[in-house]
Phi, psi and omega in degrees: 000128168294109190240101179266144198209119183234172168154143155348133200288151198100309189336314171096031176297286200276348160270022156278309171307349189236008156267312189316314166315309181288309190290340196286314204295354187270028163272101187269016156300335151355133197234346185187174206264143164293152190235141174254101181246144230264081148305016187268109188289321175319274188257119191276017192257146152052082187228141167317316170328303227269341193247006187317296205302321202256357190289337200283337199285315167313331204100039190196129164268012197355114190247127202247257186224185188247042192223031189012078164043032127350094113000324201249346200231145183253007174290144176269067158297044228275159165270113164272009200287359178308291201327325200272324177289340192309287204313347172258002188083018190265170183291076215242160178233119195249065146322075210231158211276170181282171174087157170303311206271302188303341162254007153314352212273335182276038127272018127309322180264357196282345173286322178279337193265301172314323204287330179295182149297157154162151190237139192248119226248100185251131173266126190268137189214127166275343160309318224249140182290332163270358173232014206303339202210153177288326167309331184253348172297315188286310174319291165325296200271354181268320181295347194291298167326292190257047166243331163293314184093351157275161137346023252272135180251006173173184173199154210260140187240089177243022161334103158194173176247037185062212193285019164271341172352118187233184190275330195259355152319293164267004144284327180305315179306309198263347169286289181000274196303349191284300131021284187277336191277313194307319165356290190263357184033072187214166175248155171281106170305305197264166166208118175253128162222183153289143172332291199292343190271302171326321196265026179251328200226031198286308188304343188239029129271135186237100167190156171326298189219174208228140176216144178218142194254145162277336204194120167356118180292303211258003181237144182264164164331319232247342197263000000 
């Protein structure tokens, strides 16, 4: 299944993307590996490309550029070789940038992507000045639909504050995101949190699925 995931630069759209990747890969039924293709074109910061290495020890492929995910270079050199798995039906995860411009670059691709299943994910964070309020959230996610032209089937409740994160981070986060979902007659698929948080507040979370972390992917302690 194809899972495209877009959100506002801050939102924690790719580090959602490379936990959502690690939990489909802890299938130990698995037939092929899952893959992430890295489309963000945008922000040269914190990109799926940068976990290619330790993401491979997992099961999880990371598909970049054809310039082997070179980390150091900011060309939208993008890779298509991600297509031929949509089209077998494989597990691809569409890391794809925020914005009119940065989500545009999947309408190369939309043809290959609609004839599959695939769910179009956008994460929303009440932390980030573009998404503060359920009113700009629901905005966000209607340019998203028609500048892609696709469909968006839900959105992500990732309200956090990087490691200050708290339980009323996230709840304050999903009255928000909630809000917005009803907006939008979309459901929240995901909830991303920390371990220590889940097992404080596990009951009083409302969403589809649950993604839980010990400790930040895309972030050092320190950062």
């Amino acid at each position: 299944m194809t899972r495209i995931v877009t959100g506002y630069y801050g939102s924690g759209k790719t580090e959602f993307c490379v936990n959502l990747a690690l939990d489909l890969a802890n299938d130990t039924g698995r037939k092929s590996p899952v893959v992430i293709a890295d489309l963000d074109i945008i922000n040269p910061y914190f990109r799926s490309r940068e976990a290619a290495d330790r993401l491979a020890d997992s099961g999880v492929v990371v598909m970049g550029d054809h310039l082997d995910n070179n980390t150091g270079q900011d060309l939208p050199a993008l890779s298509t070789a991600f297509v031929s798995k949509i089209r077998k039906g494989e597990d691809v995860i569409i890391d794809l940038g925020g914005g009119e411009l940065g989500s545009r670059v999947i309408s190369a691709f939309r043809d290959a992507v609609v004839a599959m299943p695939y769910d179009f994910l956008c994460v929303l964070n009440p932390f980030r000045p573009d998404t503060n309020n359920a009113e700009k959230m629901a905005d966000f996610v209607h340019m998203i639909g028609r500048t892609t032209g696709i469909s968006v089937t839900g959105v992500v409740n990732n309200g956090h504050m990087l490691h200050d994160t708290t339980v009323g981070h996230i709840l304050y986060s999903q009255e928000i995101v909630g809000v917005a979902a009803e907006m939008l007659k979309l459901p929240i698929k995901y909830t991303l949190l920390r371990n220590d948080l889940y097992g404080q507040i596990g009951k009083q979370l409302i969403s589809e699925n649950i993604l839980t972390f010990d400790k930040l992917q895309m972030r050092q302690s320190w950062q």
